[in-house]
Coordinates of C-alpha atoms and ligand atoms in Angstrom, one line a residue:
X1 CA -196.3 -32.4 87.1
X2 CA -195.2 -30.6 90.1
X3 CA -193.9 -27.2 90.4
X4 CA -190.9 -27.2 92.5
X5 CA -190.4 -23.7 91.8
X6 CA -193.4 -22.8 94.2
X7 CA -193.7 -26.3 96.2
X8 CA -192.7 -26.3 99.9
X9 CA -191.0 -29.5 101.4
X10 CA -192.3 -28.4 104.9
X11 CA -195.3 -27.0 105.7
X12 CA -197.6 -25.3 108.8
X13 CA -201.2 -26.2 108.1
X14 CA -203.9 -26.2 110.8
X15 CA -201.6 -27.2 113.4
X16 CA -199.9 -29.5 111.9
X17 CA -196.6 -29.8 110.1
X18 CA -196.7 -31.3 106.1
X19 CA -194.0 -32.7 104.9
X20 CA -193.0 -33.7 101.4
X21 CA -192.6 -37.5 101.9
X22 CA -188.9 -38.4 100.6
X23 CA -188.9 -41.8 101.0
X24 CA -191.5 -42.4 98.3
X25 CA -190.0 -40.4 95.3
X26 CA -189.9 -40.8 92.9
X27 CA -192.5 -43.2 92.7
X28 CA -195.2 -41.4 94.3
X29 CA -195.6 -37.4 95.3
X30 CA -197.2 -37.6 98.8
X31 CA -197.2 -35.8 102.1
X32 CA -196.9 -37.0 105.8
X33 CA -198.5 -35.3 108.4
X34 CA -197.3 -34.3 111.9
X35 CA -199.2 -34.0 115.1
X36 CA -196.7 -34.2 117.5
X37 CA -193.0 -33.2 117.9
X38 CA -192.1 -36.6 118.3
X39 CA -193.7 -37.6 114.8
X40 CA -191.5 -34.6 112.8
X41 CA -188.0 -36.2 114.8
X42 CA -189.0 -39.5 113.6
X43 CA -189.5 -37.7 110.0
X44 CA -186.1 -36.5 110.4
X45 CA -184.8 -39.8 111.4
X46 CA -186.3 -41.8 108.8
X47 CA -185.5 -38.7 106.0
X48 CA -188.6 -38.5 105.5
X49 CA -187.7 -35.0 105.5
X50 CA -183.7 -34.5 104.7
X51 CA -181.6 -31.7 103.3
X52 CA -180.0 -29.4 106.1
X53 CA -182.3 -26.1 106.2
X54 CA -185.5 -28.2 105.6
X55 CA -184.5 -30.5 108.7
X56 CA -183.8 -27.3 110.7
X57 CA -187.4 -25.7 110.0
X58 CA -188.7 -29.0 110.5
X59 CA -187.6 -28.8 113.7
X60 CA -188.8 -25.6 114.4
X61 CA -192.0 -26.6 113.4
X62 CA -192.0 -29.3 115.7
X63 CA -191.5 -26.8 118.6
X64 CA -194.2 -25.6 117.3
X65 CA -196.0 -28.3 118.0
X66 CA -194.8 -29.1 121.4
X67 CA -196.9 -26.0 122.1
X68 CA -200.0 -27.1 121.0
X69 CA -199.4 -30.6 122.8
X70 CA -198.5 -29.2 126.1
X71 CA -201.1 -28.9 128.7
X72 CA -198.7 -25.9 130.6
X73 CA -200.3 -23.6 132.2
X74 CA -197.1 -21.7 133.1
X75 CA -194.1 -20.5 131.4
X76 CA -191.6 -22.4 133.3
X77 CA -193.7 -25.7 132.3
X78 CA -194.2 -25.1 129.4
X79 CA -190.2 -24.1 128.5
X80 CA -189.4 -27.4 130.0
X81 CA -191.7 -29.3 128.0
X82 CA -189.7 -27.3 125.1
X83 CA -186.7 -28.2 126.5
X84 CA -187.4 -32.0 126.2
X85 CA -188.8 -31.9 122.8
X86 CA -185.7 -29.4 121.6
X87 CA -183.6 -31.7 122.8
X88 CA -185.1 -34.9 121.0
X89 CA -185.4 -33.0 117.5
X90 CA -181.6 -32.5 118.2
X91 CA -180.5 -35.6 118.4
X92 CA -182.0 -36.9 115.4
X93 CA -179.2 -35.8 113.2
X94 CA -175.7 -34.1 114.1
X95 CA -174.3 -33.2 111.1
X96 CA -175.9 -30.4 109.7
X97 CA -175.5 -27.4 112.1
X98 CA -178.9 -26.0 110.6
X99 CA -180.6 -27.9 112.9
X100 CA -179.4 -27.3 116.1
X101 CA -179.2 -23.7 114.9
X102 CA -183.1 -24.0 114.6
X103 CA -184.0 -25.3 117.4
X104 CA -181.6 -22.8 119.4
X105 CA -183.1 -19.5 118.0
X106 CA -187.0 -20.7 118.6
X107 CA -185.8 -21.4 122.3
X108 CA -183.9 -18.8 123.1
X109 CA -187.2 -16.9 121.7
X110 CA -189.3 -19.1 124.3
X111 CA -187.1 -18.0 126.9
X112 CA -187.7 -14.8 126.7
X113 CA -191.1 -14.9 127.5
X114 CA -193.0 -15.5 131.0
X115 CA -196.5 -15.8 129.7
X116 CA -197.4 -19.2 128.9
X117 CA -199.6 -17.9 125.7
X118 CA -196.8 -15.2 124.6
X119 CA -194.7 -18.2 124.5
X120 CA -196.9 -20.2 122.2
X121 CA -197.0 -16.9 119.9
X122 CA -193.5 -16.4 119.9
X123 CA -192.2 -20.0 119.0
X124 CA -195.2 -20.0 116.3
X125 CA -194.4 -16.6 114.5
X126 CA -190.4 -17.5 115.0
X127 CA -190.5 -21.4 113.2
X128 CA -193.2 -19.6 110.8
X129 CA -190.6 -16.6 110.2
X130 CA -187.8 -19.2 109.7
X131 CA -189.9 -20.8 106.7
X132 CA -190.2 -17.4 104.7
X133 CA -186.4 -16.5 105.6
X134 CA -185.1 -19.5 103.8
X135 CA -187.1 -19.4 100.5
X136 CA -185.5 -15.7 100.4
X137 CA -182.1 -16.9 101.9
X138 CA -182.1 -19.4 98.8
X139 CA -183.5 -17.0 96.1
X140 CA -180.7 -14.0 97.0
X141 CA -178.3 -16.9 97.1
X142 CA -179.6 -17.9 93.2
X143 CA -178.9 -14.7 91.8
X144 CA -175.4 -14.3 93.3
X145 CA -174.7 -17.3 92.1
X146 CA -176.3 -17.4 88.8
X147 CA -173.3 -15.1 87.5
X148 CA -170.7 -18.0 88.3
X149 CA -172.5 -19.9 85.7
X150 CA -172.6 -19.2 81.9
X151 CA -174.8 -20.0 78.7
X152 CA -173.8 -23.8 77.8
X153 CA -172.3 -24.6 81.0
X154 CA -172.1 -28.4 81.9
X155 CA -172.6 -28.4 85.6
X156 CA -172.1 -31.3 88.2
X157 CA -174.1 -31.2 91.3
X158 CA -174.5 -33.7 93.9
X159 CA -176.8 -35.2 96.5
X160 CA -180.4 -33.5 96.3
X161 CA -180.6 -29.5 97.2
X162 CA -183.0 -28.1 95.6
X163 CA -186.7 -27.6 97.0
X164 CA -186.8 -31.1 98.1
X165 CA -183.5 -29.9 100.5
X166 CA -184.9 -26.7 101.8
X167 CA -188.5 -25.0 102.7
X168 CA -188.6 -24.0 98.9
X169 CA -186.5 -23.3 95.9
X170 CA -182.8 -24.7 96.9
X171 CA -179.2 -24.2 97.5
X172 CA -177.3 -25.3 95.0
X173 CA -179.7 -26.6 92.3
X174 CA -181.5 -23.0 93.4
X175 CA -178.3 -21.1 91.6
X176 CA -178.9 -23.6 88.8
X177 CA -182.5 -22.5 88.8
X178 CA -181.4 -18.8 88.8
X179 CA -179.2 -19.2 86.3
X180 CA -182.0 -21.0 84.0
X181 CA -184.7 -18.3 84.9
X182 CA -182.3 -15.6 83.2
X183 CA -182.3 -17.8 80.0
X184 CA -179.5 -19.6 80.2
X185 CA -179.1 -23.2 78.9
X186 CA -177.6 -25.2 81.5
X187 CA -176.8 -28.9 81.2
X188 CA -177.0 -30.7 84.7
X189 CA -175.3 -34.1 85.5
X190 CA -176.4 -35.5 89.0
X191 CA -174.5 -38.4 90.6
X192 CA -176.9 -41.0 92.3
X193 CA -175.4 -40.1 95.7
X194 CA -175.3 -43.8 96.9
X195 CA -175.7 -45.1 99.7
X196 CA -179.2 -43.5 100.1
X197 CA -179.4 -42.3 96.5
X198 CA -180.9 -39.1 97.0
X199 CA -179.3 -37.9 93.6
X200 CA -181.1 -40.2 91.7
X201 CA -184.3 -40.6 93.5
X202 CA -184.4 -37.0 94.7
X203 CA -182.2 -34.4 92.6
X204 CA -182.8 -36.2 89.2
X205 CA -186.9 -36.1 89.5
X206 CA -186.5 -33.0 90.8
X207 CA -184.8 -31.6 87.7
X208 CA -187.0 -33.5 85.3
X209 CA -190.4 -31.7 86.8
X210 CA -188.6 -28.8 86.0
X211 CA -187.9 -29.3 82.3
X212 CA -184.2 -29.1 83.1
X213 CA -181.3 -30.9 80.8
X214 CA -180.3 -33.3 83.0
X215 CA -178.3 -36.6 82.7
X216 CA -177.6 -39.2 85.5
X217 CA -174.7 -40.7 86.4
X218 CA -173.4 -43.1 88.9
X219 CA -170.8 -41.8 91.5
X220 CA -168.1 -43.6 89.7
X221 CA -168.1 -42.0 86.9
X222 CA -167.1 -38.9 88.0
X223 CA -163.5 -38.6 87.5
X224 CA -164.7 -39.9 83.5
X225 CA -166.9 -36.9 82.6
X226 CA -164.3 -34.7 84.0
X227 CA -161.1 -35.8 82.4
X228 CA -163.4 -36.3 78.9
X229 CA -164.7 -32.8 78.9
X230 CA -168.1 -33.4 79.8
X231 CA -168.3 -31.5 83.2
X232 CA -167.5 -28.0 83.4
X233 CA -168.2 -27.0 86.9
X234 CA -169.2 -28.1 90.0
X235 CA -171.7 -26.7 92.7
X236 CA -173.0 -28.5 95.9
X237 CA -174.5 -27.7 99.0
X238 CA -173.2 -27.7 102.6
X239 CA -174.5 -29.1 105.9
X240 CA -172.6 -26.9 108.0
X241 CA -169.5 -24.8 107.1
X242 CA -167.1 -23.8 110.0
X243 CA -165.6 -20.3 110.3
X244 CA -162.2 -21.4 108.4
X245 CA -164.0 -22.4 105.2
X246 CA -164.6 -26.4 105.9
X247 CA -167.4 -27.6 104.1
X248 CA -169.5 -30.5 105.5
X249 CA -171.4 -32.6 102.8
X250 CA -173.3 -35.4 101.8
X251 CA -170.3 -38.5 101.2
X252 CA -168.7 -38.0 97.5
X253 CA -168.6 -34.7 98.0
X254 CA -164.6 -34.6 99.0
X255 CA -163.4 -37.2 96.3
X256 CA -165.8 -34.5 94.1
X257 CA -163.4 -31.5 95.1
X258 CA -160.5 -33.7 94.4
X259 CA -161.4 -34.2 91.2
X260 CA -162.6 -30.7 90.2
X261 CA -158.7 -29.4 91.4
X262 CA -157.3 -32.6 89.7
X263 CA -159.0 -31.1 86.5
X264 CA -158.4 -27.6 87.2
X265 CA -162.3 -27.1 87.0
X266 CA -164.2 -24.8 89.7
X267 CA -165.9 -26.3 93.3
X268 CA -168.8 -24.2 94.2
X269 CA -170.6 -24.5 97.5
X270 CA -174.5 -22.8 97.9
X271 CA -175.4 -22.1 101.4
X272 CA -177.7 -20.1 103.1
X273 CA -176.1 -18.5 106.1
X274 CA -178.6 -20.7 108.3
X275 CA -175.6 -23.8 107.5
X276 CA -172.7 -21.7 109.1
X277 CA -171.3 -23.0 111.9
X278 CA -168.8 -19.8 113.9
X279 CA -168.5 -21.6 116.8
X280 CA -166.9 -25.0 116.3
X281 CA -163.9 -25.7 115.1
X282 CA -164.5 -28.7 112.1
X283 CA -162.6 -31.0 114.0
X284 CA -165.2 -30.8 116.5
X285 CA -167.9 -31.7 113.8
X286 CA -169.5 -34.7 114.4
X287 CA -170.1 -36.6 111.1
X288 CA -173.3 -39.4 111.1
X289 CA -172.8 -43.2 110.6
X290 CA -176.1 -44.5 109.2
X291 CA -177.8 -47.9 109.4
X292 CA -175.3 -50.5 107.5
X293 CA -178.7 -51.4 105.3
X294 CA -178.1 -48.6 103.7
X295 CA -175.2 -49.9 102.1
X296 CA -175.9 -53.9 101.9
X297 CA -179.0 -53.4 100.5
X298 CA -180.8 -50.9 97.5
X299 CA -184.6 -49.9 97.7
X300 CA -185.0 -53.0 100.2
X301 CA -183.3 -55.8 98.1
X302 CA -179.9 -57.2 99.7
X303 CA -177.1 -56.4 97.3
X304 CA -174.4 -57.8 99.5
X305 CA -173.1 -61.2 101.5
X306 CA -174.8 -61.2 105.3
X307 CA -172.5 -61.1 107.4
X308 CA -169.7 -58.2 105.6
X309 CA -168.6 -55.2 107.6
X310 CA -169.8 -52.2 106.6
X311 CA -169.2 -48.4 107.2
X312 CA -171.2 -45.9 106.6
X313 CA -170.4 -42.2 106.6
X314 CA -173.5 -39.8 105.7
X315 CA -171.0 -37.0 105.3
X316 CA -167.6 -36.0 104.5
X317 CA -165.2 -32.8 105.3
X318 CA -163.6 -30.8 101.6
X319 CA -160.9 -28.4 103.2
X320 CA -161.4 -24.6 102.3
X321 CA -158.5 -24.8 99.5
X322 CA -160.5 -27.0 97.0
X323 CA -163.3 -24.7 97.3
X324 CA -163.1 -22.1 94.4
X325 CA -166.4 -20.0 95.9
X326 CA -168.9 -20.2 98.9
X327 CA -172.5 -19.0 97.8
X328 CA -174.4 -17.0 100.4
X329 CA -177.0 -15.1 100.9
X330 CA -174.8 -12.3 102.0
X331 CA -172.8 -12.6 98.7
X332 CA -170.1 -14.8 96.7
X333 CA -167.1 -15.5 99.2
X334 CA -163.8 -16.0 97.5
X335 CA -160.5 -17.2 98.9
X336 CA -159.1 -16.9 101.1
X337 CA -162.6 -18.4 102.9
X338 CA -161.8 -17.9 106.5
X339 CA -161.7 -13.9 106.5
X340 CA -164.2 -13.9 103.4
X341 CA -166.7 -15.3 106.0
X342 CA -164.9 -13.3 109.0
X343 CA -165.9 -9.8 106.6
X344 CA -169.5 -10.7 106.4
X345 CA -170.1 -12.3 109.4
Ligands
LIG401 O1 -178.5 -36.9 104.3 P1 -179.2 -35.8 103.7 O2 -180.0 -36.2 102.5 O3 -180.0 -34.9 104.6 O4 -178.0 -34.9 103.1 C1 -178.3 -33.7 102.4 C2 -177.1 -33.1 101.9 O5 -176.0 -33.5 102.1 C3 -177.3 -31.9 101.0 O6 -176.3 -31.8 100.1 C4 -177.2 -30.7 102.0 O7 -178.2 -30.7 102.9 C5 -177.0 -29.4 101.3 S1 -178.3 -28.9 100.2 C6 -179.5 -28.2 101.1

């Protein structure tokens, strides 16, 4: 068994960075190590490591990194060689703001600095400080949102964020946790989340190793346990919420939202404030097309004729009047969202 109350899905250990590997779950619980900054981007390009605040102290860690690799002698060398390896951990993956917002607040900590060796402190203790910051974020966030939820509630949830999504106990399934932990009985549905089925791979094993009520369903059967009564609530994460209230999610989560209003049932978003984006607009936000494999073929095996066109979203955009709550760290945000987020900004 594992305890994904108290696991970490990114790690610093003897200068190198662990990570959880993703791609094998569920079928076997092991751990890649980094060495160099380039091998945690490639971890974030493969999703190796996924889930927006784990890839954005991931990255951080990979600065890290980047220090121990450089041969500077200087400051100004050795920011540059930051620079460069910032700037390929950033272009892994665009979506989720947490990332760039990672790798921004560990540089901007570099800069400051004009002592090679002060540097290499200050990006360590920063990507280090990051790590504690959102197990916290995602246990103040649990007990706000814990109240939302009530004994016997049948709760739909969506892609994986729990432990496996973040540095350590999660954002949405982290309120579910929450709400468990005070004794109450929560029943969990989790869609598969194709194309990359991180709901079923991911979400579902999570739950299991942590004796949670949990049934599986494919994505199409959401509008079903909805309309029948099965599903009470729903609460998801975010990859990067804009100032007016936009959520950015894993794909399925918009056709989710309409459903919930469609069935006058409650949309819930859990997001550490790390996944706040104030200064883009969400028309600016660029949302990832991923391999077509994904989609033609499942765990490897071709599902689909060679040859089809395919198009594959990682992420869609619910507008901020399907949203019923946002889920912080700084407290529950009602509607309207835009000065919600304004007042505790
Ligand atoms: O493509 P992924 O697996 O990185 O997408 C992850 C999600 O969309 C999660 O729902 C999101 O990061 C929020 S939970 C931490």
């Amino acid at each position: 068994m594992v305890d994904f109350r108290h696991e970490r899905t990114v790690a610093w250990t003897d200068d190198t960075v662990v990570l959880i590997d993703q791609t094998q779950l569920p079928q076997r619980f092991t751990h890649l190590v980094c060495r160099r900054a380039e091998d945690v981007a490639e971890a974030i390009q493969r999703m190796v490591v996924r889930g927006a605040p784990a890839i954005g102290v991931a990255a951080a860690m990979g600065l890290v990194l980047a220090t121990v690799q450089s041969r500077a002698t200087t400051a100004k060398s050795l920011l540059a060689d930051l620079e460069r390896a910032g700037d390929l951990l950033r272009r892994t993956r665009p979506t989720a703001v947490n990332l760039s917002w990672a790798v921004e607040r560990v540089l901007r900590k570099a800069r400051q600095r004009h002592e090679p060796e002060a540097m290499r402190r200050v990006v360590r203790e920063e990507a280090l400080r990051m790590a504690e910051e959102d197990i916290r974020a995602n246990q103040r966030m649990g007990r706000y949102g814990a109240a939302l939820l009530e004994d016997g509630d049948r709760v739909l949830t969506h892609c994986s964020t729990g432990t496996l999504a973040t540095v350590g106990y999660g954002t949405a399934l982290g309120v579910i946790r929450a709400a468990r932990a005070q004794g109450k009985c929560i029943h969990v549905y989790t869609t598969e989340t194709r194309p990359a089925l991180q709901g079923a791979r991911l979400n579902a094993y999570e739950l299991r190793e942590d004796g949670a009520d949990v049934t599986l369903i494919a994505d199409t059967m959401v509008g079903h346990c909805m309309r029948t009564g099965r599903v009470k609530k729903v609460i998801t994460g975010a990859d990067r919420i804009t100032r007016t209230g936009h959520v950015f999610n894993k794909i399925g989560t918009y056709q989710l939202a309409v459903l919930a209003a469609r069935h006058t049932l409650p949309f819930y978003v859990a997001a550490p404030w790390s996944t706040f984006d104030l200064r883009n607009g969400w028309e600016q936000v660029v949302i990832e097309e991923r391999h077509v494999d994904e989609v033609v073929k499942v765990r490897g095996r071709r599902i689909a004729p060679k040859g089809v066109s395919v198009f594959n979203p990682a992420f869609d955009m619910t507008p901020p009047e399907l949203v019923s709550a946002l889920v912080t760290e700084r407290g529950v945000l009602h509607p309207p969202l835009a000065q919600a987020i304004d007042r505790v900004a």
